[in-house]
């Protein structure tokens, strides 16, 4: 089962991708998480990616495609995966498509988690992420049991720099310009499914399960 999560930054792709990955025992692959791990470890890739991420811009396709193809080539991806935050441009989607076609494979579902722009700044300014394990919370909608502390691993929760309102507005613009065209791209391939991302987390998940188990 190969699934792509589409949707604006903050729409809930990561939240849903993790739930899908848990239920169906496939890896959750987030290019954003891979970049952030590299930044934390001070790698060359991380330093390069940070230049773009801090401004709310996309990391260049060449760099992003390479790390993604490496990742999906690993053994744990044989039964499928959930991609969260990749592809974000038409060229990225085309490269992935070709790589899969060479293996006689293709994407099964592209799930668009639909949330209007009006809700996005609120979603992102309330997002808090664990510095250690990457778990995500929301001050209002998904609060941790103890303020500022990750339920899963006990480490500190932080507001991502790129979740501050100014950068969020840039990211939304980049989303509309470069990523939204993917909705039509996957629509044309007949694999697009849309869910209402403004519902409660559990209801969004129920809608997704209904699609995957139709
Ligand atoms: P969000 O969860 O808000 O959608 P991500 O964690 O997926 O954000 O991505 C954070 C940042 O990492 C993006 O704003 C972008 O700079 C970079 N990034 C992540 N995935 C990609 C990608 N597929 N192509 C280019 N840049 C990416
Ligand atoms: P994305 O990966 O698309 O950037 P996230 O999954 O990180 O989005 O969610 C963004 C923020 O919104 C997080 O703080 C998350 O806890 C919260 N969130 C996710 N889904 C919902 C939902 N259905 N209702 C309310 N808040 C949500
Ligand atoms: Zn944690």
PDB file of N, CA and C and ligand atoms in Angstrom, residues 130 132-135 137 150 152-155, ligand 3:
ATOM      1  N   UNK A 130       7.903  17.696  19.597  1.00  0.00           N
ATOM      2  CA  UNK A 130       8.929  17.177  20.493  1.00  0.00           C
ATOM      3  C   UNK A 130      10.296  17.301  19.820  1.00  0.00           C
ATOM      4  N   UNK A 132      12.803  15.664  20.511  1.00  0.00           N
ATOM      5  CA  UNK A 132      13.519  14.401  20.492  1.00  0.00           C
ATOM      6  C   UNK A 132      12.868  13.367  19.580  1.00  0.00           C
ATOM      7  N   UNK A 133      11.567  13.072  19.784  1.00  0.00           N
ATOM      8  CA  UNK A 133      10.960  11.965  19.024  1.00  0.00           C
ATOM      9  C   UNK A 133      10.072  12.444  17.878  1.00  0.00           C
ATOM     10  N   UNK A 134       9.833  13.762  17.770  1.00  0.00           N
ATOM     11  CA  UNK A 134       9.064  14.275  16.636  1.00  0.00           C
ATOM     12  C   UNK A 134       7.553  14.221  16.819  1.00  0.00           C
ATOM     13  N   UNK A 135       7.067  13.722  17.956  1.00  0.00           N
ATOM     14  CA  UNK A 135       5.614  13.689  18.196  1.00  0.00           C
ATOM     15  C   UNK A 135       5.067  15.120  18.135  1.00  0.00           C
ATOM     16  N   UNK A 137       1.890  17.943  18.872  1.00  0.00           N
ATOM     17  CA  UNK A 137       0.748  18.289  19.729  1.00  0.00           C
ATOM     18  C   UNK A 137       0.159  19.605  19.249  1.00  0.00           C
ATOM     19  N   UNK A 150       6.727  16.152  26.273  1.00  0.00           N
ATOM     20  CA  UNK A 150       6.207  15.114  25.373  1.00  0.00           C
ATOM     21  C   UNK A 150       5.653  13.923  26.176  1.00  0.00           C
ATOM     22  N   UNK A 152       5.156  10.996  25.055  1.00  0.00           N
ATOM     23  CA  UNK A 152       5.764   9.732  24.637  1.00  0.00           C
ATOM     24  C   UNK A 152       7.162   9.531  25.206  1.00  0.00           C
ATOM     25  N   UNK A 153       7.962  10.632  25.267  1.00  0.00           N
ATOM     26  CA  UNK A 153       9.360  10.416  25.651  1.00  0.00           C
ATOM     27  C   UNK A 153       9.851  11.351  26.748  1.00  0.00           C
ATOM     28  N   UNK A 154       8.994  12.301  27.193  1.00  0.00           N
ATOM     29  CA  UNK A 154       9.368  13.144  28.327  1.00  0.00           C
ATOM     30  C   UNK A 154      10.287  14.307  27.980  1.00  0.00           C
ATOM     31  N   UNK A 155      10.613  14.472  26.697  1.00  0.00           N
ATOM     32  CA  UNK A 155      11.467  15.602  26.333  1.00  0.00           C
ATOM     33  C   UNK A 155      10.640  16.868  26.090  1.00  0.00           C
TER      34      UNK A 155
HETATM   35 ZN1  LIG B   3       8.877  12.979  22.342  1.00  0.00          ZN
END
